[in-house]
Amino acid sequence: MEPTAAQESQAAGWWRQAAVYQVYPRSFADSNGDGLGDLKGVVSRVPYLAQLGIDAVWLSPFYPSALADGGYDVDDYRDVDPQLGTLADFDEMAARLHERGIKIIVDIVPNHTSSRHAWFLEALAAPKGSPARSRYIFRDGLGPDGALPPSDWTSMFGGPAWTRVPDGQWYLHLFAAEQPDLNWENREVRDDFLTTLRFWSDRGADGFRVDVAHGLAKNLAEPLEPLPARHHPAGLNGTHPLWDRDEVHDIYAEWRQVFNEYDPPRAGVAEAWVHPSRRPRYASPAGLGQAFNFDLLEANWRAGEFLRVITDGLAEAQRNGASTTWVLSNHDVVRHASRYALPAQDHLESTENAKGWLLSNGTSPEPDLKLGLRRARAATLLMLALPGSAYLYQGEELGLYEVADIPAELIQDPSFLRSGGAEKGRDGCRVPLPWSPDGASFGFGASAAHLPQPAWFGPLSVQAQEHDPASTLVMYRQALGWRRRLRTAERLEWVPGGHGQVLHFARPGGWQSVTNFGSEAVPLPPGTVVVASAPLKEGLLPADTTAWVLGS
Ligand code: GLC
Ligand code: CA
């Protein structure tokens, strides 16, 4: 039977309200006992993913990499790291996921390659001004003997964004020195990425998460423009020399054409840490189609902040035909069960400050972990009731906290090293998952894991939780199951009341979500409570709790 137009458009829009689960492959499941997660490990856990009830998996980079930045330093965009498996393993993984109706989103890292990429090795061996160098951003230094960096540009991981090579030139890296930035004015660079997009699309990728999507276009006109002063509006109008320039969208317009060669069209989601007013351009149907909205992740646990973020996010999506995205945790930030265990943070006036807070402040003052998890569960349940797509990060379904006490000598994150220890780095949310209460690495693999796991992982393991109806894992399973059945039109209606401490909304079809941010228990609307983030108190919704109510 021919699919109807509605079915067809539904197939094309699968991502619009998808629950997407982020797998950080090196920390998910280790099939061969070398301490590093791998693709066969993912395959072995496909039944788990299916039972969880997600619609898609987003895999952080699994490409060959020296791991200078957790795999975001890619040696070869069209291969699998031998430590993680082979292309055949990728195919097997794709087949197993697709069999269970789970889509695959792969992570594309276009801003920079690794310093071991064939192109960069070629550039180092080639002379100044050569075509090989023009795939990257090489410049002569300043000062009489060129010993000063070509500009004041700084790396996101601390220190100058320029590193000098033996013949005296400097190359640009907005991240680690092992991550040289590509020159996106170079046609060959552009074409090669189109080849990569087709390569993975042909192998079954249903979509792409685009790393540092706001960084590709730079103002490379001579003399190189200095960084604007901190509060200069450059970040708001597309005139910053490095970030969020308007020309970047020409690149995604080309990518969109490739996405649309496929049926259904491949999906895209931009990782763009830009001002909210600039986000719609990335999410445009003529561009990547979706962009991460990190506003929820940056919000404090306060009704007013959540209300504003949700209202703005939905309005923005409606204006530009995209669907909203929601994120509470990912591999770059302190896990939300730990964030909400800390006092609220004010004056997060810029994304940069907020990120600094998220990255560095997982430990002090002493976190109230019980409260943190309670709020994290309530926040997740609220998020999963919203129209749009929800991005979940591996381990949040177990209620994992940030591992805040990794010894300095075991830390892998370049932001820790390059900031001289000022930034704690992101390893604390990347510790391999606990699958069972004991064993060499809590069921992650047959030996110790590549980052140390704390003893408290045991009781939070999958096995310890899966038969406990009060566990976080069971709450996620129930919520994702109901979400699949209940999600309807991408709309919600706010239900007033609650004196500013309660967020209550209804989705078409009789699905209501109520969250109590206040300190007193509040009544629930009539109907059946199908999931709650904590037990009700004599029929009332207690503090820091969300419940879903069906009917009437
Ligand atoms: C993105 C990734 C992050 C990585 C950076 C550089 O922000 O999410 O993990 O370090 O890009 O590729
Ligand atoms: Ca392994």
XYZ file of C-alpha atoms and ligand atoms in Angstrom:
565
model
C 0.000 0.000 0.000
C 1.228 3.488 -0.858
C 1.879 5.597 2.236
C -0.488 8.510 2.632
C 0.810 12.062 2.373
C 0.387 12.419 6.121
C 2.404 9.262 6.805
C 5.053 10.445 4.447
C 5.386 13.822 6.040
C 5.452 12.125 9.416
C 8.337 9.985 8.251
C 10.171 13.088 7.058
C 9.509 14.848 10.354
C 10.486 11.982 12.669
C 12.944 14.246 14.473
C 10.436 16.935 15.370
C 9.343 15.321 18.622
C 11.951 12.622 18.986
C 13.495 11.609 22.291
C 17.168 11.391 21.350
C 19.605 9.542 23.589
C 23.232 10.616 23.419
C 25.762 7.814 23.557
C 29.314 8.793 24.387
C 30.733 5.615 22.828
C 33.981 5.363 24.767
C 32.024 5.341 28.034
C 28.903 3.358 27.181
C 29.783 -0.353 27.046
C 33.092 -2.159 26.509
C 32.791 -5.455 24.611
C 36.431 -6.611 24.697
C 37.668 -5.661 28.141
C 40.208 -3.009 27.133
C 38.528 -0.414 29.331
C 37.213 1.633 26.430
C 33.616 1.493 25.227
C 33.128 0.400 21.620
C 30.560 -0.144 18.882
C 30.042 -3.819 19.680
C 29.293 -2.627 23.193
C 26.561 -0.409 21.780
C 25.218 -3.356 19.777
C 25.058 -5.460 22.935
C 22.924 -2.790 24.587
C 20.423 -2.213 21.782
C 17.747 -4.157 23.728
C 18.317 -1.779 26.638
C 17.913 1.251 24.367
C 14.765 -0.205 22.832
C 13.292 -0.883 26.241
C 14.121 2.627 27.383
C 11.765 3.886 24.696
C 13.899 6.420 22.860
C 13.405 7.334 19.197
C 17.002 7.947 18.185
C 20.571 7.588 19.314
C 23.112 10.357 18.804
C 26.629 8.972 18.871
C 29.425 11.272 19.913
C 32.497 10.800 17.660
C 33.665 7.219 17.135
C 36.222 8.131 14.452
C 39.954 7.425 14.647
C 41.327 9.877 17.172
C 44.238 10.369 19.528
C 41.672 11.526 22.103
C 43.194 14.934 22.653
C 39.582 16.092 23.110
C 37.462 13.024 23.776
C 37.239 12.115 20.077
C 36.337 15.630 18.899
C 39.792 15.598 17.324
C 39.092 13.502 14.238
C 41.858 11.825 12.230
C 39.589 10.471 9.504
C 35.934 11.382 9.070
C 35.038 8.286 7.109
C 36.279 5.511 9.359
C 35.836 3.991 12.805
C 38.566 4.164 15.451
C 40.154 0.685 15.485
C 39.873 0.759 19.279
C 36.115 1.132 18.867
C 35.580 -1.282 16.010
C 35.268 -1.285 12.250
C 32.958 0.048 9.592
C 31.354 -3.400 9.577
C 30.579 -2.911 13.281
C 28.988 0.413 12.432
C 26.812 -1.280 9.825
C 25.838 -3.970 12.306
C 24.977 -1.337 14.901
C 22.913 0.628 12.396
C 21.044 -2.506 11.365
C 20.297 -3.561 14.944
C 19.096 -0.065 15.914
C 16.977 0.309 12.807
C 15.385 -3.099 13.409
C 14.120 -1.726 16.694
C 12.894 1.459 15.066
C 15.689 3.581 16.512
C 17.244 6.247 14.264
C 20.924 7.154 14.254
C 22.446 10.606 14.455
C 26.185 10.860 13.938
C 28.366 13.681 15.178
C 30.160 15.736 12.526
C 33.091 17.899 13.586
C 33.653 20.420 10.784
C 35.366 23.291 12.571
C 38.651 21.459 13.004
C 40.354 18.189 12.195
C 42.857 16.529 14.454
C 46.529 17.309 14.065
C 46.974 13.694 12.867
C 44.570 14.108 9.948
C 46.274 13.396 6.591
C 45.568 16.969 5.498
C 47.300 18.482 8.482
C 50.334 16.246 8.123
C 50.465 17.295 4.493
C 50.158 20.957 5.481
C 53.051 20.678 7.924
C 55.236 19.082 5.264
C 54.264 21.636 2.622
C 55.746 25.133 2.250
C 54.156 28.428 3.236
C 51.427 29.531 0.860
C 50.907 26.023 -0.527
C 47.457 24.601 -1.343
C 47.950 22.074 1.476
C 48.329 24.918 3.978
C 45.322 26.756 2.624
C 43.007 24.005 3.866
C 43.855 25.327 7.334
C 44.503 28.795 8.692
C 48.243 29.428 8.614
C 49.674 32.931 9.084
C 53.019 34.583 9.699
C 53.519 35.859 13.226
C 53.798 39.458 14.332
C 56.868 41.243 15.672
C 60.271 41.560 14.016
C 60.930 37.823 13.753
C 57.299 36.729 13.675
C 57.597 35.330 17.177
C 54.283 36.771 18.321
C 50.972 35.103 17.425
C 49.238 36.633 14.376
C 46.318 37.971 16.483
C 44.924 38.084 20.007
C 42.480 35.250 19.348
C 42.138 32.800 22.246
C 41.399 29.094 22.498
C 38.154 27.936 24.130
C 40.312 25.663 26.263
C 42.506 28.532 27.464
C 45.651 30.202 26.119
C 46.327 31.579 22.646
C 44.497 30.076 19.666
C 47.740 29.962 17.659
C 50.572 27.449 17.688
C 53.860 27.897 15.862
C 55.294 25.308 13.482
C 58.999 24.718 12.778
C 59.197 26.994 9.723
C 57.938 29.897 11.805
C 54.313 30.107 10.668
C 51.428 29.783 13.067
C 48.173 27.855 12.700
C 44.816 28.619 14.253
C 43.030 26.330 16.690
C 39.991 27.622 18.555
C 40.171 24.530 20.736
C 43.215 22.367 21.625
C 46.457 22.648 19.660
C 45.687 19.121 18.401
C 42.548 20.539 16.749
C 43.675 22.808 13.868
C 40.802 24.862 12.429
C 39.823 24.235 8.841
C 39.557 27.051 6.327
C 35.944 26.970 5.170
C 36.686 29.453 2.395
C 38.460 26.552 0.695
C 36.266 24.738 -1.836
C 38.045 21.437 -1.347
C 37.245 21.507 2.373
C 33.597 22.155 1.610
C 33.373 19.382 -0.940
C 35.069 16.877 1.301
C 32.455 17.389 3.996
C 29.676 16.890 1.465
C 31.344 13.564 0.658
C 31.396 12.695 4.361
C 27.715 13.542 4.770
C 26.868 11.235 1.873
C 29.193 8.537 3.184
C 27.341 8.218 6.508
C 23.916 8.825 4.980
C 24.562 5.933 2.602
C 25.548 3.788 5.583
C 22.303 4.467 7.380
C 22.814 7.659 9.361
C 19.438 9.366 9.704
C 20.837 12.677 10.854
C 23.836 14.715 11.927
C 24.713 16.627 15.059
C 26.968 19.449 13.954
C 29.767 20.268 16.362
C 30.581 23.952 16.959
C 28.231 24.855 14.121
C 28.663 28.573 14.818
C 32.439 28.567 14.348
C 33.155 27.596 10.751
C 33.047 31.019 9.092
C 35.727 33.444 10.231
C 36.826 36.875 9.171
C 40.245 36.076 7.716
C 40.771 39.453 6.048
C 44.159 41.032 6.758
C 45.015 42.489 9.147
C 43.241 39.988 11.367
C 40.562 41.717 13.379
C 41.152 41.837 17.143
C 38.606 40.264 19.468
C 35.857 42.686 20.433
C 35.640 43.827 24.053
C 33.767 41.424 26.267
C 30.395 43.139 26.221
C 30.611 44.442 22.691
C 27.450 43.606 20.726
C 29.445 41.767 18.021
C 28.083 38.506 19.376
C 24.562 39.706 18.637
C 24.821 40.946 15.084
C 27.023 38.559 13.188
C 30.117 40.758 13.200
C 32.345 38.857 15.628
C 35.517 37.827 13.760
C 35.232 34.191 14.888
C 31.759 33.218 16.024
C 28.288 33.113 14.529
C 29.045 35.024 11.342
C 26.280 35.246 8.779
C 28.315 33.513 6.048
C 28.209 30.256 7.989
C 24.687 29.687 6.733
C 25.861 29.406 3.122
C 27.650 26.247 4.232
C 24.528 24.732 5.767
C 22.462 25.619 2.714
C 24.772 23.289 0.766
C 24.467 20.611 3.423
C 20.694 20.864 3.253
C 20.814 20.034 -0.429
C 22.693 16.850 0.393
C 20.271 16.002 3.221
C 17.402 16.390 0.770
C 18.920 13.934 -1.679
C 17.719 11.245 0.734
C 14.297 9.918 1.548
C 13.417 10.741 4.205
C 15.714 13.768 4.167
C 18.552 13.536 6.629
C 18.074 15.614 9.760
C 20.499 18.096 11.254
C 20.935 19.668 14.652
C 23.352 22.499 15.283
C 25.452 22.837 18.360
C 25.583 26.605 18.338
C 26.241 28.473 21.567
C 24.792 31.713 20.209
C 22.462 34.398 21.449
C 18.883 33.026 21.352
C 17.894 35.682 18.824
C 20.453 34.240 16.391
C 19.481 30.581 16.832
C 16.630 30.408 14.294
C 19.059 30.782 11.412
C 20.704 27.485 12.313
C 17.343 25.804 12.819
C 15.899 27.026 9.545
C 14.430 24.396 7.181
C 16.835 25.738 4.549
C 19.717 25.069 6.939
C 20.274 22.336 9.492
C 16.616 22.224 10.561
C 17.192 22.174 14.295
C 19.514 23.806 16.806
C 20.163 22.920 20.398
C 18.408 25.237 22.770
C 20.644 25.277 25.836
C 18.502 27.783 27.729
C 16.859 25.095 29.858
C 20.238 23.641 30.707
C 21.390 27.093 31.812
C 18.260 27.897 33.825
C 18.113 27.686 37.584
C 15.471 25.463 39.184
C 12.915 28.254 39.397
C 9.399 28.344 37.958
C 9.886 31.793 36.447
C 13.068 30.844 34.594
C 11.611 27.615 33.238
C 8.443 29.421 32.164
C 10.369 32.075 30.271
C 12.658 29.575 28.563
C 9.789 27.335 27.497
C 7.597 30.182 26.268
C 10.437 31.765 24.304
C 11.593 28.435 22.884
C 8.150 27.511 21.611
C 7.498 30.953 20.168
C 10.844 30.909 18.376
C 10.164 27.494 16.863
C 6.723 28.533 15.724
C 8.072 31.630 14.009
C 10.560 29.718 11.902
C 8.952 26.331 11.312
C 11.558 24.364 13.247
C 10.757 22.239 16.256
C 12.163 23.156 19.635
C 14.908 21.167 21.282
C 15.344 20.697 25.011
C 18.521 19.662 26.774
C 19.302 19.260 30.464
C 22.574 17.336 30.247
C 25.235 16.416 27.720
C 28.900 15.411 27.630
C 30.066 19.015 28.099
C 28.313 20.075 31.292
C 27.910 19.066 34.925
C 25.111 16.493 35.150
C 21.779 18.048 36.104
C 21.356 15.932 39.246
C 24.493 17.674 40.543
C 23.672 21.132 39.162
C 20.377 21.278 41.004
C 22.167 20.173 44.158
C 23.969 23.525 44.180
C 22.618 26.941 45.114
C 20.997 28.862 42.250
C 23.370 31.023 40.232
C 22.501 34.563 39.296
C 24.144 36.954 36.890
C 24.702 34.364 34.204
C 24.547 37.272 31.816
C 26.338 35.539 28.994
C 26.460 32.021 27.676
C 30.177 32.080 28.267
C 29.754 32.761 31.975
C 27.075 30.154 32.270
C 29.281 27.594 30.615
C 32.137 28.501 32.934
C 29.871 27.894 35.881
C 28.655 24.585 34.541
C 32.134 23.387 33.811
C 33.949 24.424 36.926
C 31.594 24.414 39.821
C 30.466 20.846 40.346
C 31.835 20.571 43.857
C 31.607 23.696 45.898
C 29.783 24.511 48.057
C 28.862 21.055 49.337
C 26.041 19.845 47.065
C 22.704 18.607 48.448
C 22.612 15.528 46.245
C 19.282 14.170 47.401
C 17.602 17.441 46.539
C 19.546 17.597 43.279
C 18.233 14.242 42.092
C 14.705 15.014 43.195
C 14.729 18.204 41.135
C 16.503 16.530 38.231
C 13.745 13.929 38.008
C 11.084 16.622 38.170
C 12.870 18.661 35.497
C 13.207 15.675 33.189
C 9.566 14.755 33.500
C 8.627 18.342 32.712
C 10.964 18.381 29.713
C 9.605 15.115 28.347
C 6.075 16.539 28.340
C 7.051 19.515 26.176
C 6.441 19.703 22.436
C 9.674 19.429 20.454
C 12.540 17.019 20.745
C 14.256 16.070 23.969
C 17.945 15.213 24.051
C 18.943 12.873 26.865
C 22.498 12.073 27.865
C 23.596 8.552 28.752
C 23.424 7.905 32.479
C 20.885 10.599 33.293
C 18.248 7.847 33.198
C 20.128 6.317 36.146
C 20.131 9.603 38.031
C 23.909 9.699 37.889
C 25.661 12.609 39.515
C 28.775 14.290 38.285
C 31.867 12.373 39.423
C 33.479 15.373 41.021
C 36.565 13.817 42.552
C 38.558 12.338 39.663
C 42.223 12.621 40.691
C 44.066 15.301 38.703
C 46.517 12.802 37.213
C 43.680 10.821 35.635
C 41.847 13.764 34.078
C 41.689 13.593 30.288
C 39.918 16.826 29.376
C 42.183 19.391 27.647
C 40.244 22.241 29.263
C 41.617 21.129 32.647
C 45.161 20.960 31.345
C 45.103 24.121 29.233
C 43.512 26.206 31.994
C 46.185 25.072 34.432
C 43.530 23.294 36.470
C 41.284 26.367 36.814
C 38.505 24.566 34.925
C 37.647 21.151 36.296
C 36.870 19.881 32.849
C 34.177 17.552 31.653
C 35.393 14.091 32.630
C 32.996 14.004 35.582
C 30.010 13.433 33.294
C 31.914 11.046 31.007
C 32.685 8.267 33.467
C 31.682 4.865 32.015
C 28.168 3.705 32.844
C 27.439 1.219 35.623
C 25.404 -1.700 34.300
C 25.625 -4.000 37.326
C 26.120 -3.469 41.075
C 29.633 -4.930 41.110
C 32.347 -6.360 38.867
C 35.564 -4.903 37.526
C 33.811 -1.862 36.113
C 30.211 -2.305 37.244
C 29.359 -4.306 34.149
C 30.793 -1.723 31.739
C 33.411 -4.252 30.699
C 35.666 -7.003 31.989
C 38.406 -4.696 33.261
C 38.760 -1.318 34.937
C 37.214 1.519 32.931
C 39.268 4.263 31.252
C 38.040 6.794 33.824
C 37.697 5.697 37.458
C 34.162 4.878 38.617
C 33.160 5.731 42.197
C 31.752 3.129 44.625
C 28.353 4.842 44.616
C 27.892 3.786 40.965
C 26.939 0.250 42.139
C 23.568 1.098 43.684
C 22.803 3.347 40.701
C 23.548 0.632 38.135
C 20.985 -0.526 35.587
C 20.598 -3.910 37.282
C 20.099 -2.355 40.690
C 17.343 -0.098 39.366
C 15.448 -1.925 36.710
C 13.071 -3.811 38.988
C 12.626 -1.013 41.496
C 9.437 0.888 40.659
C 10.703 3.937 42.554
C 13.973 4.113 40.604
C 14.969 6.826 38.187
C 15.405 4.263 35.410
C 11.849 2.997 35.762
C 10.575 6.584 35.785
C 12.383 7.260 32.488
C 11.000 4.092 30.934
C 7.470 4.903 31.981
C 7.723 8.506 30.898
C 9.229 7.695 27.506
C 6.564 5.037 26.945
C 3.731 7.448 27.727
C 5.370 10.187 25.691
C 5.378 7.963 22.608
C 1.701 7.220 23.017
C 0.575 10.691 24.005
C 2.585 13.143 21.945
C 0.317 15.037 19.650
C 0.399 18.404 17.921
C 3.403 20.569 18.806
C 1.403 22.810 21.104
C 0.716 23.350 24.737
C -1.668 25.467 26.740
C -0.683 26.928 30.063
C -3.122 26.342 32.897
C -3.011 29.310 35.283
C -2.761 29.042 39.070
C -0.153 28.056 41.590
C 0.971 31.562 42.634
C 3.983 31.528 40.372
C 5.355 28.331 41.900
C 3.615 25.773 39.703
C 4.011 25.154 35.981
C 0.956 23.406 34.640
C 0.280 22.838 30.964
C -1.937 20.683 28.794
C -1.102 19.096 25.457
C -3.891 18.424 22.967
C -5.512 15.063 23.743
C -5.827 15.354 27.521
C -2.199 15.060 28.629
C -1.268 17.427 31.440
C 2.003 18.032 33.210
C 2.210 19.775 36.561
C 5.477 20.782 38.268
C 5.680 22.167 41.761
C 8.697 24.447 42.227
C 7.389 25.758 45.552
C 7.811 24.389 49.071
C 4.153 23.504 49.849
C 2.285 20.535 48.344
C -0.364 21.578 45.814
C -3.541 19.943 44.448
C -3.532 18.170 41.076
C -6.192 18.526 38.403
C -8.769 15.704 38.118
C -7.672 12.652 36.132
C -5.287 9.726 36.461
C -1.683 10.255 37.471
C 0.352 8.067 35.103
C 3.890 9.046 36.084
C 5.263 11.129 38.914
C 8.841 12.065 39.710
C 8.252 11.412 43.447
C 5.402 9.852 45.454
C 2.342 12.032 45.976
C 1.498 13.195 49.490
C -2.121 12.418 50.366
C -3.095 13.023 46.785
C -1.167 16.300 46.622
C 1.869 17.138 44.520
C 4.801 17.741 46.893
C 7.608 20.263 46.474
C 10.111 19.721 43.637
C 7.922 17.160 41.890
C 6.317 16.732 38.461
C 3.301 14.556 37.707
C 1.565 13.702 34.439
C -2.195 13.543 34.588
C -4.423 12.001 31.933
C -8.049 12.662 31.184
C -10.617 15.357 31.835
C 31.800 20.818 21.102
C 31.787 19.459 21.766
C 32.877 19.424 22.770
C 34.197 19.650 22.069
C 34.177 20.920 21.232
C 35.316 20.954 20.262
O 31.499 21.837 21.989
O 30.517 19.201 22.303
O 32.890 18.229 23.484
O 35.228 19.765 23.002
O 33.023 21.008 20.469
O 35.128 20.018 19.244
Ca 36.614 -1.909 24.142
